[in-house]
Amino acid sequence: MTRQTAMQSNLAALPEVRVSNVECILVDVPGKRPHQHAATGMRHQSYLIIRVRTDAGIEGIGEIATAGGPWWSGDSVEAVKATIDSYLGPALIGESATGVLVAMRKLDRVAAFNWFAKAGLEMALYDIAAKSVARPLHVLLGGPTRTSVPITWPLGTGDAAADSDEALQRIDAGIARSFKIKMGSLPVDKDVARAVEIARRLRDRAELRVDLNAAWTETVAQRHLPALVAAGIALIEQPIERWNLAGHARLARRLNAPLMADESLATSRDAAAMAASQAVQVFALKLMKSGGYNACRDIAAVATAHGIALFGGCFLESSIGTAANLQLGATLPELSWGSEWIGPLWLADDLVAEPVRYENYSACVPAGPGLGIELNEDKLTFYRRDKNPVVAAAVPH
Ligand code: MN
């Protein structure tokens, strides 16, 4: 058998499986402690769980999460549910679930943008495709290049002493020795003083980064970022507005620490524009903001071509979305800034039978078929918003 024939027979071995039903369920899961972003605080995380059923009896699971509401990208789990229920879900009925690229091309014709919605649906289709051959998704994607991914823990209580204590606990527990200080919610002077104080308390114990969530202007960043770098901050994430690539490039040239793009980066076109303008040295990859695996792999290719490093970002996913992230991480050639795939550790509960495992400052890539997780039906029933209005009313929006 020639190599070409062997490849064809392998591809042909992916069973023909057609989508018969798409169901979206909103859930609200409590967190262990508040999480402060530049624009909002979170005590719960809301997810849109997508169940894609097929004529073969294989079910694919997708999960959509945002940064606690539409402030980050305009997407909210409620709006995504409406778009899937009315447009994207019906368009998938009858499509081949194992022909993921063709199915996703159809969805691109049905709805422009809507990267979060498409990421959740693509996740469920890839779960089906990998389950149809009883393999973990990373095998289907050509991996694995690694079996675990190092963790950066976000510090988001807003208080220097509480953040430092939390970091020391995480170091002692073997969870993380790299930390990302969430900034942008306090007045600039107080925010900088808080970050410098955390750096002082954790000196020689941890690697520290900051995430401004685009809260500053270029002039504020120009004035205050050098103090953070002098305090030992190793990486500056999205200091200024998402559209201001030239501003990022000017800051990047002046600073003695790399900049990372998060809000500025959704598509591979964004990645190409940032590479061309030399705006940043690191890209934050996220399935949600970019529309899924294929988009992230395109962005990773742009990064590789320009010597830009990669980091795995998150929206505090449950073990479902975290497993999906780890399937991506398991296939990337480069992931030198690790990941913040810590959602299951931040949550007070989870939605799966076996939560994602963490050991030796890293998240472990699940080895089971598909995404490598199994829904816990009791937990899904308990946390679904339409059956649990008390929890829903407590969710900050
Ligand atoms: Mn970020």
Coordinates of N, CA, C and O in Angstrom, one line a residue, residues 140-259:
L140 N -6.1 13.0 17.0 CA -6.7 13.4 15.7 C -6.0 14.6 15.2 O -5.9 14.8 14.0
L141 N -5.6 15.5 16.1 CA -5.0 16.8 15.7 C -3.5 16.6 15.4 O -2.8 17.6 15.1
G142 N -2.9 15.4 15.5 CA -1.5 15.2 15.2 C -0.6 15.2 16.4 O 0.6 15.1 16.2
G143 N -1.1 15.2 17.6 CA -0.3 15.3 18.8 C 0.0 13.9 19.3 O -0.2 12.9 18.6
P144 N 0.5 13.8 20.6 CA 0.8 14.9 21.4 C 2.2 15.4 21.4 O 3.1 14.6 21.1
T145 N 2.4 16.7 21.6 CA 3.8 17.2 21.7 C 4.1 17.3 23.2 O 5.3 17.5 23.6
R146 N 3.1 17.2 24.1 CA 3.4 17.2 25.5 C 2.2 16.6 26.2 O 1.1 16.5 25.7
T147 N 2.4 16.1 27.5 CA 1.3 15.5 28.2 C 0.8 16.3 29.3 O -0.2 16.0 30.0
S148 N 1.5 17.5 29.6 CA 1.0 18.4 30.6 C 1.4 19.8 30.2 O 2.3 20.0 29.4
V149 N 0.7 20.8 30.8 CA 1.0 22.2 30.5 C 1.2 23.0 31.8 O 0.3 23.0 32.6
P150 N 2.3 23.7 31.9 CA 2.6 24.5 33.1 C 1.5 25.6 33.4 O 0.9 26.1 32.4
I151 N 1.3 25.9 34.7 CA 0.2 26.7 35.1 C 0.7 28.1 35.6 O 1.6 28.1 36.4
T152 N 0.0 29.2 35.1 CA 0.1 30.5 35.7 C -1.2 30.8 36.4 O -2.2 30.7 35.8
W153 N -1.1 31.1 37.7 CA -2.3 31.3 38.5 C -2.7 32.8 38.5 O -1.8 33.6 38.9
P154 N -3.9 33.2 38.2 CA -4.3 34.6 38.2 C -4.6 35.1 39.6 O -5.3 34.4 40.4
L155 N -4.0 36.2 40.0 CA -4.3 36.8 41.3 C -5.3 37.9 41.1 O -5.0 39.0 40.5
G156 N -6.5 37.7 41.6 CA -7.6 38.7 41.3 C -8.5 39.1 42.4 O -9.6 39.4 42.2
T157 N -7.9 39.1 43.7 CA -8.8 39.5 44.8 C -8.8 41.0 44.8 O -9.7 41.6 45.4
G158 N -7.8 41.7 44.3 CA -7.7 43.2 44.3 C -6.9 43.7 45.5 O -6.8 44.9 45.7
D159 N -6.5 42.8 46.4 CA -5.8 43.2 47.6 C -4.4 42.5 47.7 O -4.3 41.3 47.5
A160 N -3.3 43.3 47.9 CA -2.0 42.8 47.8 C -1.7 41.7 48.8 O -1.1 40.7 48.5
A161 N -2.1 41.9 50.1 CA -1.8 40.9 51.1 C -2.6 39.6 50.8 O -2.0 38.5 50.8
A162 N -3.9 39.7 50.4 CA -4.7 38.5 50.1 C -4.1 37.8 48.8 O -4.0 36.6 48.8
D163 N -3.7 38.6 47.8 CA -3.2 38.0 46.6 C -1.9 37.3 46.9 O -1.6 36.2 46.4
S164 N -1.0 37.9 47.7 CA 0.3 37.3 48.0 C 0.1 36.0 48.8 O 0.8 35.0 48.6
D165 N -0.8 36.0 49.8 CA -1.1 34.8 50.6 C -1.6 33.7 49.7 O -1.2 32.5 49.8
E166 N -2.5 34.0 48.8 CA -3.0 33.0 47.8 C -1.9 32.4 47.0 O -1.8 31.2 46.8
A167 N -1.0 33.3 46.5 CA 0.1 32.8 45.7 C 1.0 31.8 46.5 O 1.4 30.8 46.0
L168 N 1.3 32.2 47.8 CA 2.2 31.3 48.6 C 1.5 30.0 48.8 O 2.2 28.9 48.8
Q169 N 0.2 30.0 49.0 CA -0.6 28.7 49.2 C -0.4 27.9 47.9 O -0.3 26.7 48.0
R170 N -0.6 28.5 46.8 CA -0.5 27.8 45.5 C 0.9 27.2 45.3 O 1.1 26.1 44.7
I171 N 1.9 28.0 45.7 CA 3.3 27.5 45.5 C 3.5 26.2 46.4 O 3.9 25.2 46.0
D172 N 3.0 26.4 47.7 CA 3.2 25.3 48.7 C 2.4 24.0 48.2 O 2.8 22.9 48.5
A173 N 1.3 24.2 47.6 CA 0.4 23.1 47.2 C 0.9 22.5 45.9 O 0.3 21.5 45.4
G174 N 2.0 23.0 45.2 CA 2.5 22.5 44.0 C 1.6 22.8 42.8 O 1.7 22.1 41.7
I175 N 0.7 23.8 42.9 CA -0.2 24.1 41.8 C 0.5 25.1 40.8 O 0.4 24.9 39.6
A176 N 1.1 26.2 41.3 CA 1.7 27.2 40.4 C 2.8 27.8 41.1 O 2.9 28.0 42.3
R177 N 3.8 28.2 40.3 CA 4.9 29.1 40.8 C 5.1 30.3 39.9 O 6.1 31.0 39.9
S178 N 4.1 30.5 39.0 CA 4.0 31.6 38.1 C 2.6 32.2 38.3 O 1.6 31.5 38.4
F179 N 2.5 33.6 38.4 CA 1.3 34.3 38.8 C 1.1 35.5 37.9 O 2.0 36.1 37.5
K180 N -0.2 35.7 37.6 CA -0.6 36.8 36.8 C -1.5 37.7 37.6 O -2.6 37.3 38.0
I181 N -1.0 38.9 37.8 CA -1.8 39.9 38.6 C -2.8 40.6 37.7 O -2.4 41.2 36.7
K182 N -4.1 40.4 38.1 CA -5.1 41.1 37.3 C -5.2 42.6 37.8 O -5.3 42.9 38.9
M183 N -5.0 43.5 36.8 CA -4.9 44.9 37.1 C -6.0 45.6 36.3 O -6.7 45.1 35.5
G184 N -6.2 46.9 36.6 CA -7.1 47.8 35.8 C -8.4 48.2 36.5 O -9.1 49.0 36.0
S185 N -8.7 47.5 37.6 CA -9.9 47.9 38.3 C -9.7 49.0 39.3 O -10.7 49.6 39.8
L186 N -8.5 49.2 39.8 CA -8.2 50.2 40.8 C -7.7 51.5 40.1 O -7.2 51.5 39.0
P187 N -7.7 52.7 40.8 CA -7.0 53.9 40.3 C -5.5 53.5 40.0 O -4.9 52.7 40.7
V188 N -4.9 54.1 39.0 CA -3.6 53.7 38.5 C -2.6 53.6 39.6 O -1.8 52.6 39.7
D189 N -2.4 54.7 40.4 CA -1.4 54.7 41.4 C -1.5 53.5 42.4 O -0.6 52.9 42.7
K190 N -2.8 53.3 42.8 CA -3.0 52.2 43.8 C -2.8 50.9 43.2 O -2.3 50.0 43.8
D191 N -3.1 50.7 41.9 CA -3.0 49.5 41.2 C -1.5 49.1 41.0 O -1.1 48.0 41.3
V192 N -0.7 50.1 40.7 CA 0.7 49.9 40.5 C 1.4 49.6 41.9 O 2.2 48.6 42.0
A193 N 0.9 50.3 42.9 CA 1.5 50.1 44.3 C 1.1 48.6 44.7 O 2.0 48.0 45.3
R194 N -0.1 48.2 44.4 CA -0.5 46.8 44.7 C 0.4 45.8 44.0 O 0.9 44.8 44.7
A195 N 0.6 46.0 42.7 CA 1.4 45.0 42.0 C 2.9 45.0 42.5 O 3.5 43.9 42.7
V196 N 3.4 46.2 42.8 CA 4.8 46.3 43.3 C 4.9 45.6 44.7 O 5.9 44.9 45.0
E197 N 3.9 45.8 45.5 CA 3.8 45.2 46.8 C 3.8 43.6 46.7 O 4.5 42.9 47.4
I198 N 3.0 43.1 45.8 CA 2.9 41.7 45.6 C 4.3 41.2 45.1 O 4.8 40.1 45.6
A199 N 4.9 41.9 44.2 CA 6.2 41.5 43.7 C 7.3 41.5 44.9 O 8.1 40.6 45.0
R200 N 7.1 42.5 45.8 CA 8.1 42.5 46.9 C 7.8 41.3 47.9 O 8.8 40.6 48.3
R201 N 6.6 41.0 48.1 CA 6.3 39.9 49.0 C 6.6 38.5 48.4 O 6.9 37.6 49.2
L202 N 6.6 38.4 47.1 CA 6.9 37.1 46.4 C 8.3 37.0 45.8 O 8.6 36.1 45.1
R203 N 9.1 38.0 46.1 CA 10.5 38.1 45.5 C 11.2 36.7 45.7 O 11.2 36.1 46.8
D204 N 11.8 36.3 44.6 CA 12.5 35.0 44.6 C 11.7 33.8 44.8 O 12.2 32.7 44.9
R205 N 10.4 33.9 45.0 CA 9.5 32.7 45.2 C 8.8 32.4 43.9 O 8.3 31.3 43.8
A206 N 8.5 33.4 43.0 CA 7.6 33.2 41.9 C 8.0 34.0 40.7 O 8.6 35.1 40.9
E207 N 7.5 33.6 39.6 CA 7.5 34.5 38.4 C 6.2 35.2 38.3 O 5.2 34.6 38.5
L208 N 6.3 36.5 38.1 CA 5.1 37.4 38.1 C 4.8 38.0 36.7 O 5.8 38.5 36.1
R209 N 3.6 38.1 36.4 CA 3.1 38.8 35.2 C 1.9 39.7 35.6 O 1.4 39.5 36.6
V210 N 1.6 40.6 34.7 CA 0.4 41.4 34.9 C -0.5 41.4 33.7 O 0.0 41.2 32.5
D211 N -1.8 41.6 33.9 CA -2.8 41.7 32.8 C -3.6 42.9 33.1 O -4.4 43.0 34.0
L212 N -3.5 43.9 32.2 CA -4.2 45.2 32.3 C -5.6 45.1 31.7 O -6.4 46.0 31.9
N213 N -5.9 44.1 30.9 CA -7.2 44.0 30.2 C -7.5 45.3 29.5 O -8.7 45.8 29.5
A214 N -6.5 45.9 28.8 CA -6.7 47.0 28.0 C -7.2 48.3 28.7 O -7.8 49.2 28.1
A215 N -7.0 48.3 30.0 CA -7.6 49.4 30.9 C -6.8 50.7 30.7 O -7.4 51.8 31.0
W216 N -5.6 50.7 30.3 CA -4.8 52.0 30.3 C -4.7 52.6 28.9 O -4.9 51.9 27.9
T217 N -4.4 53.9 28.9 CA -4.0 54.5 27.6 C -2.5 54.4 27.4 O -1.8 54.0 28.3
E218 N -2.0 54.7 26.2 CA -0.6 54.5 25.9 C 0.2 55.4 26.8 O 1.3 55.0 27.3
T219 N -0.3 56.7 27.1 CA 0.6 57.6 27.9 C 0.6 57.1 29.3 O 1.7 57.2 30.0
V220 N -0.5 56.6 29.8 CA -0.5 56.0 31.2 C 0.5 54.8 31.3 O 1.3 54.7 32.2
A221 N 0.4 54.0 30.3 CA 1.3 52.8 30.2 C 2.7 53.2 30.1 O 3.6 52.6 30.8
Q222 N 3.0 54.2 29.3 CA 4.4 54.7 29.1 C 5.0 55.1 30.4 O 6.1 54.9 30.7
R223 N 4.1 55.8 31.2 CA 4.6 56.3 32.5 C 4.7 55.3 33.6 O 5.7 55.3 34.4
H224 N 3.8 54.3 33.6 CA 3.8 53.4 34.8 C 4.3 52.0 34.6 O 4.7 51.3 35.5
L225 N 4.4 51.5 33.3 CA 4.9 50.2 33.1 C 6.3 50.0 33.5 O 6.7 48.9 34.1
P226 N 7.2 51.0 33.3 CA 8.6 50.8 33.7 C 8.7 50.4 35.2 O 9.6 49.6 35.6
A227 N 7.9 51.0 36.1 CA 7.9 50.7 37.5 C 7.6 49.2 37.8 O 8.2 48.5 38.6
L228 N 6.7 48.7 37.0 CA 6.3 47.2 37.1 C 7.5 46.4 36.7 O 7.8 45.4 37.3
V229 N 8.1 46.7 35.6 CA 9.3 46.0 35.1 C 10.4 46.0 36.1 O 11.0 45.0 36.4
A230 N 10.6 47.2 36.6 CA 11.7 47.4 37.7 C 11.4 46.5 38.9 O 12.3 46.0 39.6
A231 N 10.1 46.3 39.2 CA 9.7 45.5 40.4 C 9.9 44.0 40.1 O 9.7 43.1 41.0
G232 N 10.2 43.6 38.8 CA 10.4 42.2 38.4 C 9.3 41.6 37.6 O 9.4 40.3 37.5
I233 N 8.3 42.3 37.2 CA 7.3 41.7 36.4 C 7.9 41.2 35.0 O 8.6 42.0 34.3
A234 N 7.6 40.0 34.7 CA 8.2 39.3 33.6 C 7.5 39.5 32.2 O 8.1 39.3 31.2
L235 N 6.2 39.8 32.3 CA 5.4 39.8 31.1 C 4.2 40.8 31.3 O 3.5 40.7 32.3
I236 N 4.0 41.6 30.3 CA 2.9 42.6 30.4 C 1.8 42.2 29.4 O 2.0 42.2 28.2
E237 N 0.6 41.9 29.9 CA -0.5 41.5 29.0 C -1.4 42.6 28.7 O -2.0 43.2 29.6
Q238 N -1.7 42.8 27.4 CA -2.7 43.8 26.9 C -2.8 45.1 27.8 O -3.8 45.3 28.4
P239 N -1.7 45.9 27.8 CA -1.8 47.1 28.6 C -2.8 48.1 28.1 O -3.4 48.8 28.9
I240 N -3.0 48.2 26.8 CA -3.8 49.3 26.3 C -4.8 48.8 25.3 O -5.0 47.6 25.1
E241 N -5.6 49.8 24.7 CA -6.8 49.5 23.9 C -6.5 48.4 22.8 O -5.4 48.5 22.2
R242 N -7.5 47.6 22.5 CA -7.2 46.5 21.6 C -6.9 47.0 20.2 O -6.2 46.3 19.5
W243 N -7.4 48.2 19.8 CA -7.1 48.6 18.4 C -5.8 49.3 18.2 O -5.3 49.5 17.1
N244 N -5.1 49.6 19.4 CA -3.9 50.4 19.3 C -2.6 49.6 19.1 O -1.8 49.5 20.0
L245 N -2.5 49.0 17.9 CA -1.3 48.2 17.6 C 0.0 49.1 17.6 O 1.0 48.6 18.1
A246 N -0.1 50.3 17.0 CA 1.1 51.1 17.0 C 1.5 51.5 18.4 O 2.7 51.6 18.7
G247 N 0.6 51.7 19.3 CA 0.9 52.0 20.7 C 1.6 50.9 21.3 O 2.6 51.0 22.1
H248 N 1.1 49.7 21.1 CA 1.7 48.5 21.6 C 3.2 48.4 21.1 O 4.1 48.1 21.9
A249 N 3.3 48.7 19.8 CA 4.7 48.6 19.2 C 5.6 49.6 19.9 O 6.8 49.2 20.2
R250 N 5.1 50.8 20.1 CA 6.0 51.8 20.8 C 6.4 51.4 22.2 O 7.5 51.5 22.6
L251 N 5.4 50.8 22.9 CA 5.7 50.4 24.3 C 6.7 49.2 24.3 O 7.6 49.1 25.1
A252 N 6.5 48.3 23.3 CA 7.3 47.1 23.2 C 8.8 47.5 23.0 O 9.7 46.8 23.5
R253 N 9.0 48.5 22.2 CA 10.4 48.9 21.9 C 11.0 49.5 23.1 O 12.2 49.4 23.3
R254 N 10.2 50.2 24.0 CA 10.8 50.9 25.1 C 11.0 50.0 26.3 O 11.9 50.3 27.2
L255 N 10.2 49.0 26.5 CA 10.2 48.2 27.7 C 11.3 47.1 27.7 O 11.5 46.5 26.7
N256 N 11.8 46.8 28.9 CA 12.7 45.6 29.1 C 11.9 44.4 29.5 O 12.4 43.6 30.3
A257 N 10.7 44.3 29.0 CA 9.9 43.0 29.3 C 9.0 42.9 28.1 O 8.6 43.8 27.5
P258 N 8.7 41.6 27.7 CA 7.8 41.4 26.6 C 6.4 41.8 26.8 O 5.9 41.7 28.0
L259 N 5.7 42.2 25.7 CA 4.2 42.4 25.8 C 3.5 41.2 25.2 O 4.0 40.6 24.3

